[in-house]
Amino acid sequence: MTATRRLWFSRQTPRHEAPSSEPDTPVLEALRISCHAPQDTATRLLDTVSLALHAGERVGLTGPSGSGKSTLLRALLALQPLSQGEIRVQGRVIMPGSVRALRWFRQQVQYVPQAAAASINPHHSIDAVLREPLHCLGRPPATSADIAALLDNVELPRRVLQQRAGALSGGQAQRVAIARALLIRPRLLLADEPTSGLDLATRDVMLALLERLMSEYHMGLLMASHDIGAMTRLCSRGVVMAQGKVVEDRPMAALIAAPQHAVSCQLMDAARGDSASMSAFPLY
């Protein structure tokens, strides 16, 4: 580990402790949650979904387009109103709209969106973009040494600090979004299609970066993706969704070797046929 990375780790304050003292309490848990389309209460976007994510666990979430992956991420982030069920963070029920509870929650769980560039104000400097979350959470500001060490950790040159966010490439914007999340030191990172829109070379670099950061920061990961190869590399557990339901939740190796649900079989067959995507991370 480089000197700047050691400095970064040494300067961080401890994470907030969990309200629950139970050792097996999930970091983040959905308990039989359902939600409906805003203008159509007959259409369920999520249908009695349950999902538990434990400390340090890396979980891949996949399914056909429209299966409910992004809606589930929104629900887990307390951004999606529920018609049934509840979201718990370390045993504590989180409700949308509670500013105090959500401020605590955001320190436990951070999010890297699919369109990273769209989540960053293009007129702000990268330095301002990185510092904003700590300010919003009422945390002490990061020092210049903290920011420099963080940039080193996500493999961005320090000169980008004074650049406008709108000048970043897609890969750079993705790294800035990851760095912004890491600055909070969360227990869990939710990532929505982190390799989407990246060319194969940039994709492979991004996966290697995520793999290293998850280990160094001792964070859990929930990654929603159509990229089965990426899930194979990063995740030890795979969850498949279809029509707003979880239809399969198994160890990744078992899911790949012998998918049980028809949708899972279709996804694995399609991934095996995608030679460009799967060449580095075979399913067999």
CSV table of C-alpha atoms in Angstrom, one decimal:
chain,number,residue,atom,x,y,z
A,1,MET,CA,0.0,0.0,0.0
A,2,THR,CA,1.4,3.4,-1.0
A,3,ALA,CA,2.2,6.1,1.6
A,4,THR,CA,-0.7,8.2,0.4
A,5,ARG,CA,-3.1,5.3,0.8
A,6,ARG,CA,-1.8,4.7,4.4
A,7,LEU,CA,-2.3,8.3,5.1
A,8,TRP,CA,-5.9,8.1,3.8
A,9,PHE,CA,-6.7,5.1,6.0
A,10,SER,CA,-5.0,6.6,9.1
A,11,ARG,CA,-6.9,9.9,8.9
A,12,GLN,CA,-10.4,8.4,8.8
A,13,THR,CA,-12.7,8.6,11.7
A,14,PRO,CA,-14.4,5.3,12.7
A,15,ARG,CA,-17.7,4.4,11.1
A,16,HIS,CA,-20.9,4.9,13.1
A,17,GLU,CA,-21.6,1.7,15.1
A,18,ALA,CA,-24.7,-0.3,14.3
A,19,PRO,CA,-27.7,0.1,16.6
A,20,SER,CA,-28.1,-3.7,16.8
A,21,SER,CA,-25.5,-5.7,18.7
A,22,GLU,CA,-26.4,-9.0,17.0
A,23,PRO,CA,-23.4,-10.2,15.0
A,24,ASP,CA,-25.5,-11.6,12.1
A,25,THR,CA,-27.6,-8.5,11.7
A,26,PRO,CA,-27.5,-7.5,8.0
A,27,VAL,CA,-26.0,-4.2,7.0
A,28,LEU,CA,-29.0,-3.6,4.7
A,29,GLU,CA,-32.2,-5.6,4.4
A,30,ALA,CA,-35.4,-5.5,2.4
A,31,LEU,CA,-38.2,-7.4,4.1
A,32,ARG,CA,-41.1,-8.4,1.8
A,33,ILE,CA,-41.2,-5.0,0.1
A,34,SER,CA,-43.6,-4.1,-2.6
A,35,CYS,CA,-44.3,-0.9,-4.6
A,36,HIS,CA,-46.5,0.2,-7.4
A,37,ALA,CA,-46.2,2.4,-10.5
A,38,PRO,CA,-47.1,6.0,-9.5
A,39,GLN,CA,-50.1,6.3,-11.8
A,40,ASP,CA,-51.1,2.6,-11.9
A,41,THR,CA,-51.7,0.9,-8.5
A,42,ALA,CA,-52.5,-2.4,-10.3
A,43,THR,CA,-48.9,-2.6,-11.6
A,44,ARG,CA,-46.4,-3.9,-9.1
A,45,LEU,CA,-42.8,-2.7,-9.7
A,46,LEU,CA,-41.6,-4.8,-6.8
A,47,ASP,CA,-43.6,-7.8,-5.5
A,48,THR,CA,-42.8,-8.9,-1.9
A,49,VAL,CA,-39.0,-8.8,-2.4
A,50,SER,CA,-36.7,-9.8,0.4
A,51,LEU,CA,-33.0,-9.4,0.3
A,52,ALA,CA,-30.3,-9.3,3.0
A,53,LEU,CA,-26.8,-8.0,2.6
A,54,HIS,CA,-24.2,-8.7,5.3
A,55,ALA,CA,-21.0,-7.0,6.1
A,56,GLY,CA,-18.3,-7.4,3.5
A,57,GLU,CA,-20.6,-9.4,1.2
A,58,ARG,CA,-20.4,-8.8,-2.6
A,59,VAL,CA,-23.7,-9.5,-4.3
A,60,GLY,CA,-24.5,-9.3,-8.0
A,61,LEU,CA,-28.1,-8.3,-9.0
A,62,THR,CA,-29.2,-9.2,-12.5
A,63,GLY,CA,-32.3,-9.7,-14.6
A,64,PRO,CA,-33.9,-8.7,-17.9
A,65,SER,CA,-34.5,-5.0,-18.6
A,66,GLY,CA,-37.6,-3.9,-16.6
A,67,SER,CA,-37.3,-6.7,-14.1
A,68,GLY,CA,-37.1,-4.3,-11.1
A,69,LYS,CA,-33.3,-4.0,-10.5
A,70,SER,CA,-33.1,-0.2,-10.5
A,71,THR,CA,-36.4,0.1,-8.6
A,72,LEU,CA,-35.0,-2.2,-5.9
A,73,LEU,CA,-31.9,-0.1,-5.6
A,74,ARG,CA,-34.0,3.0,-5.2
A,75,ALA,CA,-36.0,1.2,-2.5
A,76,LEU,CA,-32.9,0.2,-0.7
A,77,LEU,CA,-31.7,3.8,-0.8
A,78,ALA,CA,-35.0,4.9,0.8
A,79,LEU,CA,-35.9,6.8,-2.4
A,80,GLN,CA,-38.8,4.7,-3.5
A,81,PRO,CA,-42.2,4.8,-1.6
A,82,LEU,CA,-43.3,1.3,-0.5
A,83,SER,CA,-46.8,-0.1,-0.4
A,84,GLN,CA,-45.7,-3.0,1.8
A,85,GLY,CA,-42.7,-4.1,3.8
A,86,GLU,CA,-39.7,-2.2,5.2
A,87,ILE,CA,-36.1,-1.4,4.7
A,88,ARG,CA,-33.7,-2.0,7.6
A,89,VAL,CA,-30.1,-0.8,8.0
A,90,GLN,CA,-28.2,-2.6,10.7
A,91,GLY,CA,-31.6,-3.6,12.2
A,92,ARG,CA,-32.9,-0.1,12.2
A,93,VAL,CA,-36.0,0.7,10.1
A,94,ILE,CA,-35.4,3.5,7.6
A,95,MET,CA,-38.3,5.5,6.2
A,96,PRO,CA,-38.2,7.9,3.3
A,97,GLY,CA,-38.4,11.5,4.4
A,98,SER,CA,-36.9,11.3,7.9
A,99,VAL,CA,-33.9,13.7,7.5
A,100,ARG,CA,-32.1,12.7,10.7
A,101,ALA,CA,-32.5,9.0,10.0
A,102,LEU,CA,-31.5,9.4,6.4
A,103,ARG,CA,-28.4,11.4,7.3
A,104,TRP,CA,-27.3,8.5,9.5
A,105,PHE,CA,-28.3,6.0,6.7
A,106,ARG,CA,-26.2,7.8,4.1
A,107,GLN,CA,-23.1,7.3,6.2
A,108,GLN,CA,-23.7,3.5,6.1
A,109,VAL,CA,-24.8,3.1,2.5
A,110,GLN,CA,-23.5,5.0,-0.6
A,111,TYR,CA,-24.5,4.8,-4.2
A,112,VAL,CA,-22.7,5.0,-7.6
A,113,PRO,CA,-25.3,5.6,-10.3
A,114,GLN,CA,-25.3,4.2,-13.8
A,115,ALA,CA,-25.0,7.6,-15.4
A,116,ALA,CA,-22.2,8.9,-13.2
A,117,ALA,CA,-21.5,12.0,-15.3
A,118,ALA,CA,-25.2,13.0,-15.0
A,119,SER,CA,-25.0,12.8,-11.2
A,120,ILE,CA,-22.2,15.4,-11.1
A,121,ASN,CA,-22.8,19.1,-11.6
A,122,PRO,CA,-20.8,19.8,-14.8
A,123,HIS,CA,-20.0,23.4,-13.7
A,124,HIS,CA,-18.4,22.4,-10.4
A,125,SER,CA,-14.8,21.6,-9.9
A,126,ILE,CA,-13.9,18.0,-9.0
A,127,ASP,CA,-12.6,19.3,-5.7
A,128,ALA,CA,-16.0,20.8,-4.9
A,129,VAL,CA,-17.8,17.6,-6.1
A,130,LEU,CA,-15.7,15.4,-3.8
A,131,ARG,CA,-16.2,17.7,-0.7
A,132,GLU,CA,-20.0,18.2,-1.1
A,133,PRO,CA,-21.2,14.9,0.5
A,134,LEU,CA,-19.3,15.5,3.8
A,135,HIS,CA,-20.8,19.0,4.0
A,136,CYS,CA,-24.3,17.6,3.4
A,137,LEU,CA,-23.9,15.0,6.1
A,138,GLY,CA,-22.6,17.5,8.7
A,139,ARG,CA,-19.2,15.8,8.8
A,140,PRO,CA,-15.8,17.7,9.2
A,141,PRO,CA,-14.3,18.7,5.8
A,142,ALA,CA,-11.7,16.5,4.2
A,143,THR,CA,-8.2,17.8,4.2
A,144,SER,CA,-6.2,18.4,1.0
A,145,ALA,CA,-4.1,15.4,2.0
A,146,ASP,CA,-7.2,13.2,2.3
A,147,ILE,CA,-8.4,14.3,-1.1
A,148,ALA,CA,-5.0,13.7,-2.7
A,149,ALA,CA,-4.8,10.3,-1.2
A,150,LEU,CA,-8.3,9.4,-2.4
A,151,LEU,CA,-7.5,10.4,-6.0
A,152,ASP,CA,-4.4,8.2,-5.8
A,153,ASN,CA,-6.6,5.4,-4.6
A,154,VAL,CA,-9.0,5.6,-7.5
A,155,GLU,CA,-6.1,6.2,-9.9
A,156,LEU,CA,-7.0,9.7,-11.0
A,157,PRO,CA,-4.2,12.4,-11.4
A,158,ARG,CA,-4.4,15.2,-8.8
A,159,ARG,CA,-4.6,17.8,-11.5
A,160,VAL,CA,-8.3,16.9,-12.1
A,161,LEU,CA,-9.2,18.6,-8.9
A,162,GLN,CA,-9.4,22.0,-10.6
A,163,GLN,CA,-11.1,20.7,-13.7
A,164,ARG,CA,-14.8,21.2,-14.3
A,165,ALA,CA,-16.8,18.0,-14.0
A,166,GLY,CA,-18.2,18.5,-17.5
A,167,ALA,CA,-14.8,17.9,-19.0
A,168,LEU,CA,-14.4,14.4,-17.7
A,169,SER,CA,-14.5,11.3,-19.8
A,170,GLY,CA,-17.0,8.5,-19.0
A,171,GLY,CA,-14.4,6.5,-17.2
A,172,GLN,CA,-13.1,9.5,-15.2
A,173,ALA,CA,-16.6,10.4,-14.2
A,174,GLN,CA,-17.2,6.9,-12.9
A,175,ARG,CA,-14.0,7.1,-10.8
A,176,VAL,CA,-15.1,10.5,-9.4
A,177,ALA,CA,-18.5,9.0,-8.4
A,178,ILE,CA,-16.7,6.1,-6.7
A,179,ALA,CA,-14.3,8.5,-4.9
A,180,ARG,CA,-17.1,10.6,-3.7
A,181,ALA,CA,-18.8,7.6,-2.2
A,182,LEU,CA,-15.6,6.3,-0.6
A,183,LEU,CA,-14.9,9.6,1.1
A,184,ILE,CA,-17.9,8.8,3.4
A,185,ARG,CA,-16.4,5.5,4.4
A,186,PRO,CA,-19.7,3.6,4.1
A,187,ARG,CA,-20.2,0.0,5.1
A,188,LEU,CA,-21.9,-0.9,1.8
A,189,LEU,CA,-21.7,0.4,-1.8
A,190,LEU,CA,-24.6,0.1,-4.2
A,191,ALA,CA,-23.6,0.4,-7.8
A,192,ASP,CA,-26.0,0.5,-10.8
A,193,GLU,CA,-24.5,-0.8,-14.0
A,194,PRO,CA,-20.9,0.4,-13.2
A,195,THR,CA,-19.5,-1.0,-16.4
A,196,SER,CA,-22.3,0.2,-18.7
A,197,GLY,CA,-21.2,2.4,-21.6
A,198,LEU,CA,-17.5,1.6,-21.1
A,199,ASP,CA,-15.3,0.1,-23.7
A,200,LEU,CA,-13.8,-3.3,-22.9
A,201,ALA,CA,-10.4,-2.0,-21.9
A,202,THR,CA,-11.9,0.7,-19.6
A,203,ARG,CA,-14.4,-1.9,-18.2
A,204,ASP,CA,-11.6,-4.3,-17.2
A,205,VAL,CA,-9.7,-1.5,-15.5
A,206,MET,CA,-12.8,-0.4,-13.7
A,207,LEU,CA,-13.5,-3.9,-12.5
A,208,ALA,CA,-9.9,-4.3,-11.2
A,209,LEU,CA,-10.3,-1.0,-9.4
A,210,LEU,CA,-13.6,-2.0,-7.8
A,211,GLU,CA,-12.2,-5.3,-6.8
A,212,ARG,CA,-9.2,-3.7,-5.1
A,213,LEU,CA,-11.2,-1.0,-3.4
A,214,MET,CA,-13.8,-3.4,-1.9
A,215,SER,CA,-10.9,-5.3,-0.3
A,216,GLU,CA,-9.0,-2.2,0.9
A,217,TYR,CA,-12.0,-0.5,2.4
A,218,HIS,CA,-13.6,-3.6,3.8
A,219,MET,CA,-17.0,-2.7,2.2
A,220,GLY,CA,-19.8,-4.7,1.0
A,221,LEU,CA,-21.1,-4.4,-2.6
A,222,LEU,CA,-24.5,-4.7,-4.3
A,223,MET,CA,-24.0,-4.4,-8.0
A,224,ALA,CA,-26.9,-4.3,-10.4
A,225,SER,CA,-25.8,-5.3,-13.9
A,226,HIS,CA,-26.5,-7.0,-17.1
A,227,ASP,CA,-22.8,-7.9,-17.3
A,228,ILE,CA,-22.6,-11.5,-16.0
A,229,GLY,CA,-18.9,-11.5,-16.5
A,230,ALA,CA,-18.4,-8.6,-14.2
A,231,MET,CA,-20.6,-10.2,-11.6
A,232,THR,CA,-18.5,-13.4,-11.9
A,233,ARG,CA,-15.4,-11.5,-11.2
A,234,LEU,CA,-16.6,-9.3,-8.3
A,235,CYS,CA,-19.4,-11.2,-6.6
A,236,SER,CA,-19.7,-14.3,-4.5
A,237,ARG,CA,-23.5,-14.4,-4.6
A,238,GLY,CA,-25.9,-13.8,-7.4
A,239,VAL,CA,-29.5,-12.6,-7.3
A,240,VAL,CA,-31.8,-12.8,-10.3
A,241,MET,CA,-35.0,-10.7,-10.7
A,242,ALA,CA,-37.9,-11.1,-13.1
A,243,GLN,CA,-41.2,-9.2,-13.2
A,244,GLY,CA,-40.5,-7.4,-9.9
A,245,LYS,CA,-39.6,-10.6,-8.0
A,246,VAL,CA,-36.4,-12.3,-6.8
A,247,VAL,CA,-36.6,-15.6,-8.6
A,248,GLU,CA,-33.1,-16.9,-7.7
A,249,ASP,CA,-30.6,-16.1,-4.9
A,250,ARG,CA,-27.7,-18.4,-4.7
A,251,PRO,CA,-23.9,-18.5,-4.5
A,252,MET,CA,-22.5,-17.2,-7.8
A,253,ALA,CA,-20.7,-20.4,-8.7
A,254,ALA,CA,-23.9,-22.4,-8.3
A,255,LEU,CA,-26.0,-19.9,-10.2
A,256,ILE,CA,-23.6,-20.0,-13.1
A,257,ALA,CA,-23.1,-23.8,-13.1
A,258,ALA,CA,-26.7,-24.8,-12.8
A,259,PRO,CA,-29.3,-22.0,-13.0
A,260,GLN,CA,-32.7,-23.1,-11.8
A,261,HIS,CA,-35.2,-20.5,-13.1
A,262,ALA,CA,-36.0,-20.1,-16.8
A,263,VAL,CA,-34.9,-16.4,-16.7
A,264,SER,CA,-31.6,-17.3,-15.1
A,265,CYS,CA,-31.0,-20.0,-17.8
A,266,GLN,CA,-31.7,-17.4,-20.5
A,267,LEU,CA,-29.3,-14.9,-18.9
A,268,MET,CA,-26.5,-17.4,-18.5
A,269,ASP,CA,-26.9,-18.7,-22.0
A,270,ALA,CA,-26.8,-15.2,-23.4
A,271,ALA,CA,-23.7,-14.4,-21.4
A,272,ARG,CA,-21.9,-17.5,-22.6
A,273,GLY,CA,-22.6,-16.4,-26.2
A,274,ASP,CA,-21.1,-12.9,-25.5
A,275,SER,CA,-17.5,-13.9,-26.3
A,276,ALA,CA,-16.2,-10.3,-26.0
A,277,SER,CA,-17.7,-9.7,-22.6
A,278,MET,CA,-16.9,-13.1,-21.1
A,279,SER,CA,-13.4,-13.8,-22.6
A,280,ALA,CA,-11.7,-12.6,-19.4
A,281,PHE,CA,-14.2,-14.0,-16.9
A,282,PRO,CA,-15.5,-17.4,-18.3
A,283,LEU,CA,-18.6,-18.9,-16.8
A,284,TYR,CA,-17.2,-22.5,-16.9
